[in-house]
């Protein structure tokens, strides 16, 4: 893990640095906020910032947000700095570590950050097959496209591939293509030179250069603007990038992973994604099954999340009873692992005893798992019926579909023109004109009180 310590490196902060290094962290140092931001702009990334509480943490976090740099900040200082500690937390610092430093506490913070980045649990055979393929291709340099519904763990499997690759000890950099405005994404990916555009107050190293030697994850790549895809394709093919406003290409050595919750073949057919870029990215496809298709993982993850959130909230250990486990297996989980985690966090807080029953497992709107499963089943049936009806219309003209709809409605009303017109939402005059047209074309039109002969 990469740790950047911000502040005067002396005394107790120096001791904290040595403890972090002993705990396996790669440590860099910046004596001021400005130097820290400059280092991050220059591509010397970090997974965690440990900042002296007497520094301008409000300014640091504002600077990170302005630069769209997402790194957790932990403040540290002597215990007498209570007001400064409160201000740091209010500004956005994740934790406060009192000084003099405690080796176990620093190790725990580092371990927590590392665990958040690499937590991966699976038991189901469907997921085992995906992981087996990931193990087979991890050591290669092939680009990998990871697909699956939102919340299935695409970024988790990407980190897994990186951790077992030849680049495991190099940076793993992730960028969410859907979360960054279209006008800024090019700068985020390729960097920019000072003065390249309004607000470019200094040179900024992009994600490609920051990931140099390691792995770059392009998360939700399907949301990338079509015009930018051409520049991305060149960067992948040539291993050269052009900073915005730059005068010469910059070579990079990276492995590309990408994720998408959309079918990119459909996006190609719709003209929203470049086919040549898809070919470059999709050397290997890891397709993650939905959680509802991984019952073994539902059981294992449920136990894991219950233990995790009982401990995190200072509660005694809790377990799921048989009824709760059965209800979890029957639930549809449209939000996949992310939804399961949030639901069980809520269940841990709502349950009153050591055993968690099905009644404590509620959806955000207060409905239980049984009701949610029933609602999802009905929605699926309606969607399937609508899809079947839609397919039945393919290949037919609008005029043919309109004629059948009008005549079927007239059958339903036993030939009552006024009632049929009201159901169809058209005037009685329009209906009569249509019926006269159909009769002239030789179509049987029922008289009032009659139905067409089947």
Short mmCIF file of C-alpha atoms in Angstrom, two decimals:
data_model
loop_
_atom_site.label_atom_id
_atom_site.label_comp_id
_atom_site.label_asym_id
_atom_site.label_seq_id
_atom_site.Cartn_x
_atom_site.Cartn_y
_atom_site.Cartn_z
CA UNK A 1 0.00 0.00 0.00
CA UNK A 2 1.23 3.52 -0.86
CA UNK A 3 1.14 5.97 2.04
CA UNK A 4 1.83 9.71 1.66
CA UNK A 5 2.61 11.50 4.92
CA UNK A 6 1.96 15.24 4.88
CA UNK A 7 3.64 17.44 7.51
CA UNK A 8 6.97 18.14 9.15
CA UNK A 9 8.74 14.79 9.36
CA UNK A 10 10.11 14.94 12.89
CA UNK A 11 9.48 13.49 16.32
CA UNK A 12 6.29 11.50 16.68
CA UNK A 13 5.29 11.78 13.02
CA UNK A 14 8.67 10.31 12.07
CA UNK A 15 7.98 7.41 14.43
CA UNK A 16 4.59 6.88 12.78
CA UNK A 17 6.35 6.73 9.41
CA UNK A 18 8.71 3.98 10.60
CA UNK A 19 5.76 2.01 12.01
CA UNK A 20 3.90 2.27 8.69
CA UNK A 21 6.96 1.03 6.79
CA UNK A 22 7.31 -1.85 9.23
CA UNK A 23 3.68 -2.68 8.48
CA UNK A 24 4.51 -3.09 4.79
CA UNK A 25 3.50 0.32 3.46
CA UNK A 26 5.50 2.17 0.80
CA UNK A 27 5.90 5.60 2.35
CA UNK A 28 6.50 8.99 0.70
CA UNK A 29 6.67 12.37 2.39
CA UNK A 30 5.46 15.87 1.57
CA UNK A 31 6.29 18.69 4.01
CA UNK A 32 3.35 20.87 2.88
CA UNK A 33 -0.11 20.72 1.34
CA UNK A 34 1.16 22.36 -1.85
CA UNK A 35 3.96 19.81 -2.29
CA UNK A 36 1.54 16.95 -1.58
CA UNK A 37 -0.89 18.16 -4.26
CA UNK A 38 1.99 18.69 -6.70
CA UNK A 39 3.19 15.12 -6.09
CA UNK A 40 -0.28 13.74 -6.74
CA UNK A 41 -0.63 15.85 -9.90
CA UNK A 42 2.69 14.47 -11.07
CA UNK A 43 1.38 10.92 -10.91
CA UNK A 44 3.10 9.87 -7.67
CA UNK A 45 -0.15 8.41 -6.40
CA UNK A 46 -1.11 7.21 -2.93
CA UNK A 47 -3.72 4.93 -1.42
CA UNK A 48 -3.87 6.89 1.86
CA UNK A 49 -2.84 10.33 3.12
CA UNK A 50 -1.68 10.59 6.74
CA UNK A 51 -1.77 14.31 7.56
CA UNK A 52 -0.61 16.33 10.56
CA UNK A 53 -3.79 17.72 12.09
CA UNK A 54 -2.19 21.16 12.39
CA UNK A 55 -1.92 21.38 8.59
CA UNK A 56 -4.68 23.01 6.52
CA UNK A 57 -6.75 19.84 6.12
CA UNK A 58 -9.77 21.81 4.91
CA UNK A 59 -7.62 23.27 2.14
CA UNK A 60 -6.10 19.87 1.35
CA UNK A 61 -9.47 18.18 0.94
CA UNK A 62 -10.79 21.11 -1.10
CA UNK A 63 -7.70 20.83 -3.31
CA UNK A 64 -8.23 17.10 -3.77
CA UNK A 65 -11.85 17.66 -4.74
CA UNK A 66 -10.93 20.43 -7.16
CA UNK A 67 -8.36 18.15 -8.78
CA UNK A 68 -10.84 15.23 -8.72
CA UNK A 69 -8.32 13.11 -6.79
CA UNK A 70 -10.07 10.52 -4.64
CA UNK A 71 -7.81 9.39 -1.76
CA UNK A 72 -8.87 8.82 1.88
CA UNK A 73 -7.35 11.23 4.41
CA UNK A 74 -6.45 10.29 7.99
CA UNK A 75 -5.48 13.07 10.41
CA UNK A 76 -2.98 12.59 13.24
CA UNK A 77 -1.88 14.80 16.13
CA UNK A 78 -1.33 15.04 19.86
CA UNK A 79 -4.36 14.27 21.99
CA UNK A 80 -4.60 17.87 23.25
CA UNK A 81 -5.54 19.02 19.74
CA UNK A 82 -9.19 18.06 20.27
CA UNK A 83 -10.65 21.05 18.40
CA UNK A 84 -8.31 20.52 15.44
CA UNK A 85 -9.24 16.84 15.35
CA UNK A 86 -12.97 17.68 15.26
CA UNK A 87 -12.40 20.21 12.47
CA UNK A 88 -10.42 17.63 10.47
CA UNK A 89 -13.21 15.06 10.71
CA UNK A 90 -15.80 17.68 9.78
CA UNK A 91 -13.68 18.65 6.78
CA UNK A 92 -13.76 15.08 5.49
CA UNK A 93 -10.92 13.17 7.15
CA UNK A 94 -11.87 9.50 7.59
CA UNK A 95 -10.14 8.93 10.92
CA UNK A 96 -8.03 10.62 13.60
CA UNK A 97 -4.96 8.91 15.03
CA UNK A 98 -3.65 10.37 18.30
CA UNK A 99 0.08 10.83 18.80
CA UNK A 100 2.35 9.48 20.22
CA UNK A 101 1.63 6.74 17.70
CA UNK A 102 0.39 3.28 18.56
CA UNK A 103 1.87 0.60 16.29
CA UNK A 104 -1.25 -1.59 16.39
CA UNK A 105 -3.54 1.33 15.55
CA UNK A 106 -1.46 2.41 12.56
CA UNK A 107 -1.23 -1.20 11.37
CA UNK A 108 -5.02 -1.52 11.71
CA UNK A 109 -5.65 1.61 9.61
CA UNK A 110 -3.28 0.37 6.88
CA UNK A 111 -4.86 -3.08 6.98
CA UNK A 112 -8.37 -1.58 6.73
CA UNK A 113 -7.47 0.39 3.60
CA UNK A 114 -5.76 -2.63 2.04
CA UNK A 115 -8.73 -4.86 2.93
CA UNK A 116 -11.23 -2.42 1.41
CA UNK A 117 -9.24 -2.60 -1.82
CA UNK A 118 -8.93 -6.39 -2.03
CA UNK A 119 -11.82 -8.05 -0.17
CA UNK A 120 -12.98 -11.00 -2.26
CA UNK A 121 -15.15 -13.88 -1.09
CA UNK A 122 -16.83 -16.56 -3.21
CA UNK A 123 -18.09 -20.12 -2.78
CA UNK A 124 -20.47 -20.79 -5.66
CA UNK A 125 -19.34 -23.01 -8.60
CA UNK A 126 -20.54 -20.36 -11.09
CA UNK A 127 -18.13 -17.86 -9.57
CA UNK A 128 -15.38 -20.45 -9.20
CA UNK A 129 -15.36 -20.89 -12.98
CA UNK A 130 -14.85 -17.15 -13.47
CA UNK A 131 -12.05 -17.05 -10.89
CA UNK A 132 -10.36 -20.07 -12.49
CA UNK A 133 -10.29 -18.22 -15.82
CA UNK A 134 -9.00 -15.10 -14.05
CA UNK A 135 -6.15 -17.15 -12.57
CA UNK A 136 -5.28 -18.52 -16.01
CA UNK A 137 -4.99 -15.13 -17.70
CA UNK A 138 -3.73 -13.01 -14.77
CA UNK A 139 -0.06 -13.50 -15.62
CA UNK A 140 -0.49 -12.43 -19.25
CA UNK A 141 -0.46 -8.94 -20.74
CA UNK A 142 -3.85 -9.41 -22.41
CA UNK A 143 -6.52 -6.76 -22.07
CA UNK A 144 -9.54 -8.01 -20.13
CA UNK A 145 -13.19 -6.94 -20.42
CA UNK A 146 -15.17 -7.65 -17.25
CA UNK A 147 -18.94 -7.65 -17.73
CA UNK A 148 -21.92 -8.17 -15.48
CA UNK A 149 -24.75 -6.36 -13.76
CA UNK A 150 -24.06 -3.43 -11.43
CA UNK A 151 -22.98 -4.61 -8.00
CA UNK A 152 -21.69 -8.04 -9.03
CA UNK A 153 -18.07 -7.21 -8.10
CA UNK A 154 -16.44 -6.22 -11.38
CA UNK A 155 -13.85 -3.94 -9.76
CA UNK A 156 -13.12 -6.59 -7.13
CA UNK A 157 -12.28 -9.19 -9.79
CA UNK A 158 -10.18 -6.56 -11.60
CA UNK A 159 -8.09 -6.03 -8.47
CA UNK A 160 -7.83 -9.81 -8.13
CA UNK A 161 -6.41 -10.10 -11.66
CA UNK A 162 -3.91 -7.31 -10.94
CA UNK A 163 -2.82 -8.88 -7.64
CA UNK A 164 -1.89 -12.11 -9.46
CA UNK A 165 -0.22 -10.47 -12.42
CA UNK A 166 3.44 -9.69 -13.08
CA UNK A 167 2.54 -6.07 -12.32
CA UNK A 168 1.20 -6.80 -8.82
CA UNK A 169 3.82 -4.61 -7.13
CA UNK A 170 3.13 -1.71 -9.47
CA UNK A 171 0.19 0.76 -9.29
CA UNK A 172 -3.40 -0.30 -9.78
CA UNK A 173 -5.27 2.81 -10.97
CA UNK A 174 -9.02 2.93 -11.47
CA UNK A 175 -11.10 5.60 -13.20
CA UNK A 176 -14.90 5.60 -13.44
CA UNK A 177 -15.75 6.79 -16.95
CA UNK A 178 -19.39 7.36 -15.99
CA UNK A 179 -18.65 9.57 -12.98
CA UNK A 180 -16.54 12.23 -14.72
CA UNK A 181 -18.08 14.86 -17.02
CA UNK A 182 -17.39 14.27 -20.69
CA UNK A 183 -15.43 17.52 -21.05
CA UNK A 184 -13.01 16.53 -18.26
CA UNK A 185 -12.51 12.84 -18.94
CA UNK A 186 -9.80 13.34 -21.58
CA UNK A 187 -7.72 15.37 -19.12
CA UNK A 188 -8.30 12.78 -16.39
CA UNK A 189 -7.08 9.98 -18.63
CA UNK A 190 -4.20 11.63 -20.48
CA UNK A 191 -3.31 14.62 -18.30
CA UNK A 192 -2.80 18.20 -19.39
CA UNK A 193 -0.15 20.89 -19.60
CA UNK A 194 -0.31 24.18 -17.73
CA UNK A 195 -2.57 26.63 -19.56
CA UNK A 196 -4.10 23.95 -21.81
CA UNK A 197 -7.56 25.21 -20.89
CA UNK A 198 -9.24 27.51 -18.39
CA UNK A 199 -8.44 26.24 -14.90
CA UNK A 200 -5.32 24.28 -15.91
CA UNK A 201 -3.09 26.09 -13.41
CA UNK A 202 -0.34 23.44 -13.48
CA UNK A 203 0.72 20.36 -15.38
CA UNK A 204 -1.43 17.38 -14.35
CA UNK A 205 -0.40 13.77 -14.92
CA UNK A 206 -3.33 11.63 -16.11
CA UNK A 207 -4.33 8.13 -15.11
CA UNK A 208 -2.37 6.53 -17.96
CA UNK A 209 0.92 7.97 -16.71
CA UNK A 210 0.01 7.37 -13.06
CA UNK A 211 -0.54 3.68 -13.87
CA UNK A 212 2.75 3.41 -15.78
CA UNK A 213 4.24 -0.03 -15.15
CA UNK A 214 1.02 -1.26 -13.58
CA UNK A 215 -2.65 -1.74 -14.40
CA UNK A 216 -5.31 0.78 -15.48
CA UNK A 217 -8.96 -0.09 -14.89
CA UNK A 218 -11.44 1.75 -17.11
CA UNK A 219 -14.63 1.32 -15.09
CA UNK A 220 -17.96 1.52 -16.98
CA UNK A 221 -16.19 2.17 -20.26
CA UNK A 222 -19.50 1.93 -22.14
CA UNK A 223 -20.27 5.47 -20.91
CA UNK A 224 -17.23 7.02 -22.62
CA UNK A 225 -17.94 9.57 -25.35
CA UNK A 226 -17.61 8.10 -28.85
CA UNK A 227 -15.09 10.77 -29.96
CA UNK A 228 -12.76 10.08 -27.04
CA UNK A 229 -12.80 6.36 -27.84
CA UNK A 230 -10.58 7.02 -30.89
CA UNK A 231 -7.87 8.58 -28.74
CA UNK A 232 -8.15 5.73 -26.25
CA UNK A 233 -7.77 3.18 -29.05
CA UNK A 234 -4.54 4.85 -30.20
CA UNK A 235 -3.18 4.88 -26.65
CA UNK A 236 -3.87 1.16 -26.26
CA UNK A 237 -2.42 0.24 -29.66
CA UNK A 238 0.63 2.48 -29.71
CA UNK A 239 1.30 2.73 -25.96
CA UNK A 240 1.63 6.46 -26.51
CA UNK A 241 -0.55 9.23 -25.09
CA UNK A 242 -0.89 12.95 -25.78
CA UNK A 243 -1.47 15.25 -22.84
CA UNK A 244 -4.08 17.93 -23.51
CA UNK A 245 -2.04 20.89 -24.75
CA UNK A 246 1.10 18.75 -24.98
CA UNK A 247 3.70 19.09 -27.72
CA UNK A 248 4.92 15.48 -27.96
CA UNK A 249 3.65 11.97 -27.24
CA UNK A 250 4.44 10.31 -23.91
CA UNK A 251 5.19 6.55 -23.85
CA UNK A 252 3.37 4.42 -21.27
CA UNK A 253 3.64 0.79 -20.21
CA UNK A 254 0.34 -0.41 -18.78
CA UNK A 255 -2.11 -3.28 -18.86
CA UNK A 256 -5.72 -2.34 -19.60
CA UNK A 257 -8.73 -3.80 -17.78
CA UNK A 258 -12.24 -2.50 -18.49
CA UNK A 259 -15.71 -3.08 -17.06
CA UNK A 260 -19.20 -2.62 -18.43
CA UNK A 261 -22.71 -3.39 -17.19
CA UNK A 262 -24.04 -2.95 -20.74
CA UNK A 263 -23.80 -5.27 -23.72
CA UNK A 264 -21.07 -3.61 -25.79
CA UNK A 265 -22.02 -5.57 -28.92
CA UNK A 266 -25.43 -3.88 -28.74
CA UNK A 267 -23.69 -0.53 -28.21
CA UNK A 268 -21.61 -1.17 -31.36
CA UNK A 269 -24.76 -1.91 -33.38
CA UNK A 270 -26.36 1.28 -32.05
CA UNK A 271 -23.33 3.33 -33.10
CA UNK A 272 -22.40 4.24 -29.51
CA UNK A 273 -19.18 2.22 -29.20
CA UNK A 274 -16.31 1.62 -31.60
CA UNK A 275 -16.05 -1.94 -32.82
CA UNK A 276 -12.26 -1.75 -33.19
CA UNK A 277 -11.94 -0.57 -29.58
CA UNK A 278 -14.13 -3.45 -28.42
CA UNK A 279 -11.84 -5.90 -30.22
CA UNK A 280 -8.81 -4.37 -28.46
CA UNK A 281 -10.41 -4.55 -25.02
CA UNK A 282 -12.15 -7.89 -25.32
CA UNK A 283 -9.15 -10.20 -25.69
CA UNK A 284 -10.51 -12.06 -22.66
CA UNK A 285 -14.03 -11.65 -21.27
CA UNK A 286 -14.74 -12.35 -17.62
CA UNK A 287 -18.53 -12.42 -17.31
CA UNK A 288 -19.70 -12.23 -13.70
CA UNK A 289 -22.99 -14.00 -12.98
CA UNK A 290 -25.71 -12.13 -11.10
CA UNK A 291 -25.88 -12.82 -7.36
CA UNK A 292 -29.29 -14.53 -7.73
CA UNK A 293 -27.51 -17.15 -9.89
CA UNK A 294 -24.86 -17.75 -7.18
CA UNK A 295 -26.71 -19.25 -4.18
CA UNK A 296 -23.47 -20.49 -2.65
CA UNK A 297 -22.15 -16.94 -2.61
CA UNK A 298 -25.35 -15.56 -1.08
CA UNK A 299 -24.90 -17.86 1.92
CA UNK A 300 -21.16 -17.17 2.36
CA UNK A 301 -21.43 -13.42 1.85
CA UNK A 302 -24.39 -13.15 4.21
CA UNK A 303 -22.46 -14.70 7.08
CA UNK A 304 -19.48 -12.50 6.26
CA UNK A 305 -21.47 -9.26 6.23
CA UNK A 306 -23.29 -10.08 9.46
CA UNK A 307 -19.97 -10.69 11.25
CA UNK A 308 -18.40 -7.60 9.67
CA UNK A 309 -21.13 -5.15 10.67
CA UNK A 310 -21.72 -6.58 14.12
CA UNK A 311 -18.04 -5.94 14.85
CA UNK A 312 -18.03 -2.53 13.13
CA UNK A 313 -20.95 -1.33 15.27
CA UNK A 314 -19.60 -2.70 18.54
CA UNK A 315 -22.33 -5.36 18.81
CA UNK A 316 -21.98 -8.95 20.05
CA UNK A 317 -21.59 -11.65 17.38
CA UNK A 318 -24.83 -12.44 15.58
CA UNK A 319 -26.04 -15.26 13.35
CA UNK A 320 -28.76 -15.77 10.76
CA UNK A 321 -31.42 -18.32 11.66
CA UNK A 322 -32.60 -20.96 9.15
CA UNK A 323 -35.66 -18.96 8.13
CA UNK A 324 -33.54 -15.88 7.40
CA UNK A 325 -31.03 -17.87 5.35
CA UNK A 326 -33.85 -19.40 3.27
CA UNK A 327 -35.39 -15.95 2.70
CA UNK A 328 -32.04 -14.55 1.57
CA UNK A 329 -31.65 -17.37 -0.96
CA UNK A 330 -35.13 -16.72 -2.41
CA UNK A 331 -34.70 -12.94 -2.73
CA UNK A 332 -34.00 -11.60 -6.27
CA UNK A 333 -31.16 -9.16 -5.34
CA UNK A 334 -31.41 -6.85 -8.39
CA UNK A 335 -28.63 -4.75 -6.80
CA UNK A 336 -26.46 -7.86 -6.37
CA UNK A 337 -23.66 -7.94 -3.76
CA UNK A 338 -23.92 -4.23 -3.01
CA UNK A 339 -27.63 -4.58 -2.17
CA UNK A 340 -27.02 -7.71 -0.07
CA UNK A 341 -24.33 -5.93 1.95
CA UNK A 342 -26.53 -2.90 2.68
CA UNK A 343 -29.49 -5.11 3.58
CA UNK A 344 -27.51 -7.17 6.08
CA UNK A 345 -25.92 -4.08 7.61
CA UNK A 346 -29.47 -2.84 8.21
CA UNK A 347 -30.52 -6.26 9.59
CA UNK A 348 -27.65 -6.27 12.10
CA UNK A 349 -28.80 -2.88 13.40
CA UNK A 350 -32.52 -3.77 13.50
CA UNK A 351 -32.26 -7.22 15.13
CA UNK A 352 -32.60 -7.28 18.92
CA UNK A 353 -31.04 -10.61 19.85
CA UNK A 354 -28.10 -12.81 18.92
CA UNK A 355 -30.11 -14.48 16.14
CA UNK A 356 -31.26 -12.54 13.09
CA UNK A 357 -34.66 -13.66 11.83
CA UNK A 358 -36.31 -13.03 8.47
CA UNK A 359 -38.47 -10.31 10.04
CA UNK A 360 -35.36 -8.19 10.70
CA UNK A 361 -34.25 -8.32 7.05
CA UNK A 362 -36.06 -5.44 5.38
CA UNK A 363 -35.76 -3.50 2.16
CA UNK A 364 -35.18 0.29 2.41
CA UNK A 365 -38.93 0.89 1.95
CA UNK A 366 -39.72 -1.41 4.88
CA UNK A 367 -40.97 -4.40 2.87
CA UNK A 368 -39.73 -7.85 3.80
CA UNK A 369 -37.78 -10.27 1.62
CA UNK A 370 -40.86 -12.36 0.79
CA UNK A 371 -42.77 -9.33 -0.49
CA UNK A 372 -39.72 -8.16 -2.46
CA UNK A 373 -39.33 -11.59 -4.08
CA UNK A 374 -43.05 -11.69 -5.00
CA UNK A 375 -42.93 -8.18 -6.46
CA UNK A 376 -39.81 -8.99 -8.48
CA UNK A 377 -41.40 -12.19 -9.80
CA UNK A 378 -44.50 -10.29 -10.96
CA UNK A 379 -42.35 -7.58 -12.57
CA UNK A 380 -40.31 -10.24 -14.37
CA UNK A 381 -43.47 -11.91 -15.69
CA UNK A 382 -44.85 -8.60 -16.94
CA UNK A 383 -41.53 -7.73 -18.58
CA UNK A 384 -41.39 -11.16 -20.25
CA UNK A 385 -44.97 -10.78 -21.52
CA UNK A 386 -44.19 -7.30 -22.87
CA UNK A 387 -41.07 -8.62 -24.61
CA UNK A 388 -43.05 -11.49 -26.17
CA UNK A 389 -45.69 -9.08 -27.44
CA UNK A 390 -43.03 -6.74 -28.78
CA UNK A 391 -41.33 -9.54 -30.70
CA UNK A 392 -44.69 -10.57 -32.18
CA UNK A 393 -44.98 -7.08 -33.73
CA UNK A 394 -41.57 -7.16 -35.43
CA UNK A 395 -41.86 -7.27 -39.21
CA UNK A 396 -45.40 -5.88 -39.32
CA UNK A 397 -46.42 -2.44 -40.61
CA UNK A 398 -47.91 0.20 -38.35
CA UNK A 399 -51.09 0.14 -40.46
CA UNK A 400 -51.52 -3.62 -39.93
CA UNK A 401 -50.98 -3.34 -36.18
CA UNK A 402 -53.41 -0.40 -35.97
CA UNK A 403 -56.10 -2.29 -37.92
CA UNK A 404 -55.86 -5.37 -35.67
CA UNK A 405 -55.96 -3.23 -32.54
CA UNK A 406 -59.09 -1.36 -33.69
CA UNK A 407 -60.93 -4.52 -34.78
CA UNK A 408 -59.98 -6.45 -31.62
CA UNK A 409 -61.24 -3.56 -29.49
CA UNK A 410 -64.48 -3.50 -31.51
CA UNK A 411 -64.89 -7.24 -30.86
CA UNK A 412 -64.36 -6.58 -27.14
CA UNK A 413 -67.20 -4.01 -27.15
CA UNK A 414 -69.52 -6.27 -29.23
CA UNK A 415 -69.46 -3.75 -32.07
CA UNK A 416 -70.26 -0.69 -29.92
CA UNK A 417 -68.49 2.10 -31.82
CA UNK A 418 -68.74 4.77 -29.11
CA UNK A 419 -67.33 2.47 -26.40
CA UNK A 420 -64.52 1.30 -28.70
CA UNK A 421 -63.56 4.88 -29.60
CA UNK A 422 -63.37 5.80 -25.90
CA UNK A 423 -61.09 2.82 -25.14
CA UNK A 424 -58.84 3.62 -28.12
CA UNK A 425 -58.70 7.34 -27.24
CA UNK A 426 -59.85 8.50 -30.67
CA UNK A 427 -62.95 10.33 -31.87
CA UNK A 428 -66.01 8.39 -33.08
CA UNK A 429 -65.58 10.09 -36.46
CA UNK A 430 -61.98 8.83 -36.81
CA UNK A 431 -63.11 5.33 -35.85
CA UNK A 432 -65.90 5.30 -38.42
CA UNK A 433 -63.53 6.52 -41.15
CA UNK A 434 -61.10 3.69 -40.30
CA UNK A 435 -63.86 1.09 -40.31
CA UNK A 436 -65.15 2.31 -43.69
CA UNK A 437 -61.59 2.06 -45.06
CA UNK A 438 -61.24 -1.54 -43.76
CA UNK A 439 -64.60 -2.53 -45.24
CA UNK A 440 -63.60 -1.08 -48.63
CA UNK A 441 -60.39 -3.18 -48.44
CA UNK A 442 -62.47 -6.30 -47.95
CA UNK A 443 -61.98 -6.74 -44.21
CA UNK A 444 -64.92 -8.03 -42.20
CA UNK A 445 -66.14 -5.29 -39.82
CA UNK A 446 -68.64 -6.37 -37.13
CA UNK A 447 -71.99 -4.58 -36.88
CA UNK A 448 -73.27 -3.32 -33.51
CA UNK A 449 -74.00 -6.28 -31.24
CA UNK A 450 -71.79 -8.64 -33.28
CA UNK A 451 -68.29 -10.08 -33.17
CA UNK A 452 -66.11 -11.19 -36.06
CA UNK A 453 -66.28 -14.90 -36.79
CA UNK A 454 -63.03 -16.53 -35.64
#
